[in-house]
Coordinates of C-alpha atoms in Angstrom, one line a residue:
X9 CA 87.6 110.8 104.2
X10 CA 84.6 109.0 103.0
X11 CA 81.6 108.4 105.9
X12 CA 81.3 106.1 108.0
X13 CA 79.9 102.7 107.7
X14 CA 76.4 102.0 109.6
X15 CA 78.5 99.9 112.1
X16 CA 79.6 100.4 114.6
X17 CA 76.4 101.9 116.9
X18 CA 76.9 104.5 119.3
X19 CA 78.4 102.6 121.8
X20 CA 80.9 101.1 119.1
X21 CA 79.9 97.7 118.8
X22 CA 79.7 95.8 115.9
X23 CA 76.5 93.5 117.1
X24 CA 78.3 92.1 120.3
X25 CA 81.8 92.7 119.4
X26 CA 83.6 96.0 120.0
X27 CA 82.8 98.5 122.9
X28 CA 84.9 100.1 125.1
X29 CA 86.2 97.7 127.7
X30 CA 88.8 100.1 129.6
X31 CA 89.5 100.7 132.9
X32 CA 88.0 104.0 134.4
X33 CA 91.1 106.3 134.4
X34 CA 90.8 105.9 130.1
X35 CA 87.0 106.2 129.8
X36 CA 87.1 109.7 129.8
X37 CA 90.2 110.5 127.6
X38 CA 88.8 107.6 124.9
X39 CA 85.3 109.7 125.5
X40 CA 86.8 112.6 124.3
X41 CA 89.0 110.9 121.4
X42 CA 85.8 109.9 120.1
X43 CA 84.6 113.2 120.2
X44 CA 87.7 114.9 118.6
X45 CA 87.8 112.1 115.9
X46 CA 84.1 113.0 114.8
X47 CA 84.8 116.0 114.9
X48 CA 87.8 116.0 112.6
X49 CA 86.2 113.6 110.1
X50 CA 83.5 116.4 109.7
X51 CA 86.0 118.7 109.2
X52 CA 86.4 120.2 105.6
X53 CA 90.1 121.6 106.6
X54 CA 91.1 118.5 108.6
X55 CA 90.3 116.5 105.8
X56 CA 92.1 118.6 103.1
X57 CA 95.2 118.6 105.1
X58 CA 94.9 114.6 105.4
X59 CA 94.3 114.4 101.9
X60 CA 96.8 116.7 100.7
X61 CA 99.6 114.8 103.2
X62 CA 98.7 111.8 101.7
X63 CA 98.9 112.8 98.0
X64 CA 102.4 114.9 98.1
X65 CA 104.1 113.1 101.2
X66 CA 102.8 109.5 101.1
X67 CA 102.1 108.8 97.8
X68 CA 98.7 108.3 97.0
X69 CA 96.8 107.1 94.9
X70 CA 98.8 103.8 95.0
X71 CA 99.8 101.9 91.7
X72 CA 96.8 98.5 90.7
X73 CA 99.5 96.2 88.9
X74 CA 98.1 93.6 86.5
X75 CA 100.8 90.9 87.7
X76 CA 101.1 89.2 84.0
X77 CA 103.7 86.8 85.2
X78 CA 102.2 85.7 88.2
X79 CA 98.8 85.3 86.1
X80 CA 100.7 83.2 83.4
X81 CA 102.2 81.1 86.2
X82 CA 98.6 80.0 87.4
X83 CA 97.4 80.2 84.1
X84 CA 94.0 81.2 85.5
X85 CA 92.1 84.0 86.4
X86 CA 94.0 87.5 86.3
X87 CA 96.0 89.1 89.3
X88 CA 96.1 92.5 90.1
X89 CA 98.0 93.9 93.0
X90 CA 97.0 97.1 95.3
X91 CA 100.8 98.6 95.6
X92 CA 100.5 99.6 99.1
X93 CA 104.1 98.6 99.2
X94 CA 104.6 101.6 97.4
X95 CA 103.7 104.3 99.9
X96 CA 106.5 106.2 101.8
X97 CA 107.4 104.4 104.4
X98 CA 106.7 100.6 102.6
X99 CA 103.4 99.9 104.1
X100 CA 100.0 100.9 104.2
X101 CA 100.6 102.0 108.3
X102 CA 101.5 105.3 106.9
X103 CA 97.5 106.3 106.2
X104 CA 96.6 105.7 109.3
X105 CA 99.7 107.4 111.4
X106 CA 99.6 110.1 109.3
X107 CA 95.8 110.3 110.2
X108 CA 96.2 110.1 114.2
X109 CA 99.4 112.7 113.7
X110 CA 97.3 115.2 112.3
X111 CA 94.6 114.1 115.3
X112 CA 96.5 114.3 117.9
X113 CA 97.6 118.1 116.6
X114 CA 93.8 119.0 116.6
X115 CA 93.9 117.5 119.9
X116 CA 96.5 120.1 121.5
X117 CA 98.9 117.2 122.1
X118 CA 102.6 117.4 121.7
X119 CA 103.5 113.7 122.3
X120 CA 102.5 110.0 120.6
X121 CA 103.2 106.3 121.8
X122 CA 102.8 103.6 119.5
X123 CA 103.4 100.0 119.4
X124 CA 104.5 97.8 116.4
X125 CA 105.3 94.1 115.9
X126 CA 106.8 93.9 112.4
X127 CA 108.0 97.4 112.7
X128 CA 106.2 99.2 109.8
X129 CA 103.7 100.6 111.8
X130 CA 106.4 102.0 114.3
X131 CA 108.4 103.7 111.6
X132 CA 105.1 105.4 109.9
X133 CA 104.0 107.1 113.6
X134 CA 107.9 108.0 113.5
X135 CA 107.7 109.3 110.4
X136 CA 104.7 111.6 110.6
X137 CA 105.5 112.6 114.2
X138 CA 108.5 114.0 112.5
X139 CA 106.4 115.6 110.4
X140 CA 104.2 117.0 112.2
X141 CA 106.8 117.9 115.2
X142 CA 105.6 115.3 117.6
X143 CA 108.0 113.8 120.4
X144 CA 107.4 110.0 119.8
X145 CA 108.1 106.8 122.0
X146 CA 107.5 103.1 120.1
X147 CA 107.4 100.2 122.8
X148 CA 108.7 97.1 120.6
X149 CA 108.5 93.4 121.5
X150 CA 112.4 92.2 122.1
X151 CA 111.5 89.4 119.8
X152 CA 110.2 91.5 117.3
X153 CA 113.2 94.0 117.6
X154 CA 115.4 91.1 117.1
X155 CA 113.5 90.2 113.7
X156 CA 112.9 93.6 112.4
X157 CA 116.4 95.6 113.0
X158 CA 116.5 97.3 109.8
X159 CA 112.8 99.0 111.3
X160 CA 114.3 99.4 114.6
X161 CA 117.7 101.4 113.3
X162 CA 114.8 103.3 110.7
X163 CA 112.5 104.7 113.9
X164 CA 115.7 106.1 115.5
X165 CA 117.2 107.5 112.9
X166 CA 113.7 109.8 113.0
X167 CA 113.9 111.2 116.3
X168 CA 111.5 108.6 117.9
X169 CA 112.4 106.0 121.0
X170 CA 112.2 102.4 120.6
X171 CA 111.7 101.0 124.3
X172 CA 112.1 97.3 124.2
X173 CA 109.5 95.1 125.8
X174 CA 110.6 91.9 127.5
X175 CA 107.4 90.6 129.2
X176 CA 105.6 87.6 128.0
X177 CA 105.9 86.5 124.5
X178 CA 108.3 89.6 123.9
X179 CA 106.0 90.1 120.9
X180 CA 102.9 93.2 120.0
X181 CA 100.8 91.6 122.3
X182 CA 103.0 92.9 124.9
X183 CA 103.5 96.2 123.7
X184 CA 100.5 97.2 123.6
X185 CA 100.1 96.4 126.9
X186 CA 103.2 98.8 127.2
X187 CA 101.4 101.3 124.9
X188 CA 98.7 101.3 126.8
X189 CA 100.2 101.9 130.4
X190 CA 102.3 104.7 129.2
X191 CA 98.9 106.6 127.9
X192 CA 97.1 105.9 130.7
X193 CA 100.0 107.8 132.9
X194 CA 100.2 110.4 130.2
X195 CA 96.7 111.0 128.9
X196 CA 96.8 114.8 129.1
X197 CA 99.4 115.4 126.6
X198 CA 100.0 112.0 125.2
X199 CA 97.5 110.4 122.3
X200 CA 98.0 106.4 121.5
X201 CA 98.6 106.3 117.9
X202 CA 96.8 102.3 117.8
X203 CA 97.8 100.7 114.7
X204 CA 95.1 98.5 113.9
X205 CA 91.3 98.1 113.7
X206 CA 91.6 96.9 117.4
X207 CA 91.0 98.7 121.2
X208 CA 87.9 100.5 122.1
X209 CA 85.7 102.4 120.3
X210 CA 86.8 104.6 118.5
X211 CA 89.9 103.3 117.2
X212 CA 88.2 100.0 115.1
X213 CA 86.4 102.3 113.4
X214 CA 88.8 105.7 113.1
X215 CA 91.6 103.2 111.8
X216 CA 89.6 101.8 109.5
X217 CA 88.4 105.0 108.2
X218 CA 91.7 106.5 107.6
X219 CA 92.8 103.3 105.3
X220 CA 89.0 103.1 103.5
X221 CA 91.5 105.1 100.4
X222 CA 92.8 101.8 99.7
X223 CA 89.8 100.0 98.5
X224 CA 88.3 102.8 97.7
X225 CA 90.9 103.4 95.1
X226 CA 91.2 100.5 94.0
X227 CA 87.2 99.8 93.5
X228 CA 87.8 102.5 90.7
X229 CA 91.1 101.5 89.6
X230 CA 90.2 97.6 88.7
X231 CA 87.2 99.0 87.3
X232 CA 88.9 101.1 84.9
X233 CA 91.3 98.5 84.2
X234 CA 88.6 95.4 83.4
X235 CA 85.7 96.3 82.8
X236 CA 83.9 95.2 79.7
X237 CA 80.6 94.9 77.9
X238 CA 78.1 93.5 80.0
X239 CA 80.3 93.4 83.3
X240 CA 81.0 96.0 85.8
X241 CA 84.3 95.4 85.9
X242 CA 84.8 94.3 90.0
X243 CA 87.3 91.7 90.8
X244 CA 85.2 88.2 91.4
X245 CA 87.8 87.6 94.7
X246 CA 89.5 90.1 96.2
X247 CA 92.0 89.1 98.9
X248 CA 94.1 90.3 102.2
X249 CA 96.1 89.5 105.4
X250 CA 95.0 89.9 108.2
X251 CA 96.6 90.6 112.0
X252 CA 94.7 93.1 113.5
X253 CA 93.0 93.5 110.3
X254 CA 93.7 97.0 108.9
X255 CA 94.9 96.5 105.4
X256 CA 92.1 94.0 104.8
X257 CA 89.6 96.1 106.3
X258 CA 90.8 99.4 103.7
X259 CA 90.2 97.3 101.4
X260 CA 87.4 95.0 102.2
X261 CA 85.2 98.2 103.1
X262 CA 84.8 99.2 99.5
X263 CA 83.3 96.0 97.8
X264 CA 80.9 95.4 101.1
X265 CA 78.1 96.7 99.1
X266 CA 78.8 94.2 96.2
X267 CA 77.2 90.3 96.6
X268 CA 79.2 89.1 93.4
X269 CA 82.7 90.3 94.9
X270 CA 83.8 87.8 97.1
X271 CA 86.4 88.5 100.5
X272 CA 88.9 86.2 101.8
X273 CA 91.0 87.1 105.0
X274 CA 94.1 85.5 105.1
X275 CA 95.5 84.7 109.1
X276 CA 98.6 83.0 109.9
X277 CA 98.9 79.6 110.2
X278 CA 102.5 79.0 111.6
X279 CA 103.6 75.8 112.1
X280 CA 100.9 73.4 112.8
X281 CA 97.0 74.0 114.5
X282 CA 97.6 73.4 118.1
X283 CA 97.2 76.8 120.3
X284 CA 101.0 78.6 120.7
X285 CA 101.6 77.3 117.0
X286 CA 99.4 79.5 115.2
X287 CA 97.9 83.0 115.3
X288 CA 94.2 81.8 113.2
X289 CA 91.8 83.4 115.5
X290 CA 88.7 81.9 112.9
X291 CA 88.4 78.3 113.3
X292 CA 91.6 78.1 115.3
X293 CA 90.9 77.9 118.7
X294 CA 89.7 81.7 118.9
X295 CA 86.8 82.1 121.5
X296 CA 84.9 85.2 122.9
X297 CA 86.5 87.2 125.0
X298 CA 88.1 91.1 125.4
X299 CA 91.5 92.0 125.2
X300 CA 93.1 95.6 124.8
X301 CA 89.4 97.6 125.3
X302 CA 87.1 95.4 122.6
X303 CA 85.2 92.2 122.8
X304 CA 86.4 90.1 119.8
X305 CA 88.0 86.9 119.1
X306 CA 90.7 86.0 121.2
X307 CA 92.9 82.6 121.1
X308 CA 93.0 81.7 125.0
X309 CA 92.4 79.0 127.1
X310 CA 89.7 77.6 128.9
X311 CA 90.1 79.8 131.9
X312 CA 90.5 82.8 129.6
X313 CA 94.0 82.7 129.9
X314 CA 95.3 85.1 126.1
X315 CA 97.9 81.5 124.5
X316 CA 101.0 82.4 123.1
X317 CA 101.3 82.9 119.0
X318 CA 103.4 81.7 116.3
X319 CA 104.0 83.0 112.9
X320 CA 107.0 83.7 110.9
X321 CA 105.8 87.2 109.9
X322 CA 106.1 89.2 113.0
X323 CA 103.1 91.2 111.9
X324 CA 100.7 88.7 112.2
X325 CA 101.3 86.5 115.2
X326 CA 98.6 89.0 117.4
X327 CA 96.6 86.6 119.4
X328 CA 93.1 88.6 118.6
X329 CA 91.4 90.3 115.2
X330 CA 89.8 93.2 114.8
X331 CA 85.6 93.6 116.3
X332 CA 84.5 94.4 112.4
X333 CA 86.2 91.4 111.3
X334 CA 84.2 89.0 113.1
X335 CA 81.0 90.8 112.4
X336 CA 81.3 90.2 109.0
X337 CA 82.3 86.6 109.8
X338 CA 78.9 86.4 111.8
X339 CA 76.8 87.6 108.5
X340 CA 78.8 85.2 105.9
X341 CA 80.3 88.3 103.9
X342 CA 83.7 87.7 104.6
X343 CA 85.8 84.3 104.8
X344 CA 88.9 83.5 106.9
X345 CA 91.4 80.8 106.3
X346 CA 94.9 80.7 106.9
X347 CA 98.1 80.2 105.7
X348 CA 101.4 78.0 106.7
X349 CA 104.6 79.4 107.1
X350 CA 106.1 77.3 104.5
X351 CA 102.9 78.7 102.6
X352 CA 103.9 82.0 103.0
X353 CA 107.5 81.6 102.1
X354 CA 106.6 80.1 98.9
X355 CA 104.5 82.8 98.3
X356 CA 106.9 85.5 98.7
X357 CA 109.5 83.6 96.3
X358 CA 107.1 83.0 93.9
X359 CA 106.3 86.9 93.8
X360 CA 109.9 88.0 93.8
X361 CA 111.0 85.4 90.8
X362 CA 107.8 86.0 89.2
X363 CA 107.3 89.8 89.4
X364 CA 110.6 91.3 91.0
X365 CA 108.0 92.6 93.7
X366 CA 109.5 91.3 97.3
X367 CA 106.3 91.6 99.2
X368 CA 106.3 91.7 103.2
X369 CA 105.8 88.4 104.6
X370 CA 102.5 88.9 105.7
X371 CA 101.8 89.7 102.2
X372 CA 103.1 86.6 101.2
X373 CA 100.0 85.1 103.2
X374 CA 97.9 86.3 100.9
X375 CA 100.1 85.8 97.9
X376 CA 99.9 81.9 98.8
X377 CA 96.2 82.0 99.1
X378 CA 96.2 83.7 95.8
X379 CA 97.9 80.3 94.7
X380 CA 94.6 77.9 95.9
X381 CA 92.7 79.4 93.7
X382 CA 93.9 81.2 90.1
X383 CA 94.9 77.7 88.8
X384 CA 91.1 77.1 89.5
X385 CA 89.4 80.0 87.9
X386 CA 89.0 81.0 84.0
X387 CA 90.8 83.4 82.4
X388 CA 88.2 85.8 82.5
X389 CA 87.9 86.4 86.1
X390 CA 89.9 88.8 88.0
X391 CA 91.5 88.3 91.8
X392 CA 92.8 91.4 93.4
X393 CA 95.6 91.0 96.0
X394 CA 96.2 93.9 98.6
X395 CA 99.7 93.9 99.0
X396 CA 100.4 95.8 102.0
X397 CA 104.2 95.9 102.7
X398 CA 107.4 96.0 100.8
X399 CA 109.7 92.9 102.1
X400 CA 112.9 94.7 102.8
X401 CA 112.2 94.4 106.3
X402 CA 112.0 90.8 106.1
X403 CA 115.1 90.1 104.1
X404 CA 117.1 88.7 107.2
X405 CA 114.0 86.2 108.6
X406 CA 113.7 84.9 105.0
X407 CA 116.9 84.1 104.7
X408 CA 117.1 82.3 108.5
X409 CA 113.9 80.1 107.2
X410 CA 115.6 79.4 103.8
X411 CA 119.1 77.9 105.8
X412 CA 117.2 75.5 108.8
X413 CA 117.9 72.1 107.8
X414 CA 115.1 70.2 105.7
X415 CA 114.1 66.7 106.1
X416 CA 114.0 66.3 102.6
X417 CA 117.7 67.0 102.2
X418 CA 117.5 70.1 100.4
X419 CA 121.2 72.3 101.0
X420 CA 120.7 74.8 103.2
X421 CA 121.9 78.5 102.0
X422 CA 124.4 80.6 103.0
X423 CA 122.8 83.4 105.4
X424 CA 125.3 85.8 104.1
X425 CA 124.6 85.6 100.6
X426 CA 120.9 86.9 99.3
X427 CA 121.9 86.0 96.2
X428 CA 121.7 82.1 96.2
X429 CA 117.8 82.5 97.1
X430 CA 116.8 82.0 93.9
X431 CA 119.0 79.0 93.3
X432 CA 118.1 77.2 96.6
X433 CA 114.3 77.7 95.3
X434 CA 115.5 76.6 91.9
X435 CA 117.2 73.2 93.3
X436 CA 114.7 72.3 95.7
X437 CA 111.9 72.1 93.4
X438 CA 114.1 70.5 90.4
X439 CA 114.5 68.1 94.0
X440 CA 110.8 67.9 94.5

């Protein structure tokens, strides 16, 4: 585990944002997380054991993919992909859960509760409680579990419970709020395995710790891969989703240092910019507030109510970002725009035809950003993509977005055959 960034200070802020805005029943249990996780992350043994899990369980280091058909596509600058897809479990939620597991183990604690919106992060705390010999309980949105079954089946199947939430948007929002009530009840033998860079101090910073190995690795990776006489080999754009903002964070973290690498967060769109049709936090309608222990961005109303979300990748419609995420908005290092659903879908067809890589749909945000600029930039410089999660999950909401009726008269597919994808792509842009 590398050290810690400057930020946040010792009260976990990132300039304003961050903190620890929790009621008083969790100040003293997230008191003493903090204390166990700095602990642990000076630990020699704690961190052999993480990095030994992560090597011969997980995966690591992941594959950096020169995507030569995607490239030629553009017929721009050159793509490489960070393979997080790659990792056991098909995401990069396995660092972190794997990172908490072992935590809470330090901790004396026999039981984790989680919460997950596109699933992936539920099914890595399942995994590595299994692991590790943790009882585990996942508190799932009901909308969510209706769009992600294939990750609701995969969490049972490893010992863990999948409680369904059916409050408010049925969405992670929600079950979080779950999450978080069960810990409270539980504290003293119960640690909240958060899965983003979101909550209060320390989990911003501990989850972003624990995926630093992605940009990390790829920092040496690209460089290895491009670098050439009279140029230090760093990707000129390097881009990533963001939700909460974990993967983009892992990777983000690494180039921070470095003014001619430039960083684009990629939030989700939806369906159109009014509040409830979006999840943009950044020039969407997001205004100051705190929600879930941290002072951030939130998208709510004038009387602070938190709006409703949108977005067809159920991993990104969360209705705030992560404290670090808007600091580095604040100091211009890092931009934020969003993608479309019909963005997003593109983008995950164009990466399957063009690659045979189906990337997670919140992937595919990034992917489609990837599209607004290579056609733009020479040949010579290099964009690299963090692609975060496989798409399996995603199969079935793909396929429900592919067969709604278009206004431009395009045939919708059969939902029972995957295989005419590529030929309803095909005709609609022979159509176009």
């Amino acid at each position: 585990m590398a050290k810690a960034q400057s930020l946040p200070d010792a009260a976990g802020y990132f300039g304003p944002y961050g903190g620890r805005y929790v009621p008083e029943t969790l100040m003293t249990p997230v008191q003493e997380l903090a204390r166990a996780y700095d602990k642990a992350s000076k630990s020699r043994r704690f961190r052999r054991r993480l990095h030994d899990l992560l090597t011969d369980y997980a995966g690591r280091p992941t594959p950096l993919y020169f995507a030569e058909r995607l490239s030629e596509h553009f017929g721009g600058a050159r793509i490489y992909l960070k393979r997080e897809d790659l990792l056991h479990t098909g995401a990069h939620k396995i660092n972190n859960a794997i990172g908490q597991c072992l935590l809470t183990v330090e901790m004396g604690k026999g039981r984790v509760v989680a919460e997950t919106g596109a699933g992936q992060h539920g099914v890595a705390t399942a995994t590595a409680a299994a692991l590790l010999g943790l009882d585990c309980v996942v508190y799932m949105g009901e909308e969510d579990m209706r769009r992600q079954r294939l990750n609701v089946e995969r969490m049972r199947l490893l010992g863990s419970q999948v409680v369904p939430v059916d409050a408010g948007s049925r969405t992670l929002k929600d079950a979080i709020n779950e999450a978080m009530r069960d810990w409270v009840t539980n504290v003293r033998d119960t640690h909240y395995v958060l899965g983003s860079v979101l909550g209060p101090d320390p989990f911003p910073r501990m989850v972003r710790d624990f995926h630093r190995v992605i940009g990390e690795e790829a920092r040496e990776q690209i460089r290895r891969k491009t670098k050439r006489r009279g140029h230090s080999g760093l990707p000129d754009l390097a881009i990533a989703c963001v939700g909460g903002g974990s993967n983009s964070i892992g990777l983000f973290t690494a180039f921070l240092g470095d003014a001619g690498v430039r960083m684009i967060g990629v939030e989700a769109g939806g369906r159109g910019p009014g509040l409830g049709e979006h999840a943009a936090r950044f020039g969407g309608g997001g205004t100051l507030g705190v929600l879930h222990g941290t002072r951030t961005l939130v998208l709510q109303d004038a009387e602070g109510q938190v709006q409703p979300t949108h977005s067809v990748s159920a991993g990104l419609d969360y209705p705030a970002v992560g404290p670090e995420h808007v600091q580095l908005f604040d100091a211009g290092r890092v931009e934020y725009t969003r993608v479309s659903d019909d963005e997003a879908l593109a983008g995950f067809h164009l990466l399957s035809e063009t690659e045979g890589i189906l990337p997670a749909l919140e992937s595919a945000h990034a992917i489609a950003e990837v599209a607004r600029h290579a056609p733009h930039l020479p040949a010579e410089k290099v964009i690299l993509v963090n692609l975060s999660g496989r798409g399996d999950k995603d199969v079935e909401s793909v396929m429900e977005y592919d067969a709604r009726p278009r206004p431009d008269g395009a045939d919708a597919i059969d939902p029972e055959n995957v295989e005419s994808l590529s030929a309803h792509r095909r005709r609609r842009k022979e159509g176009a």
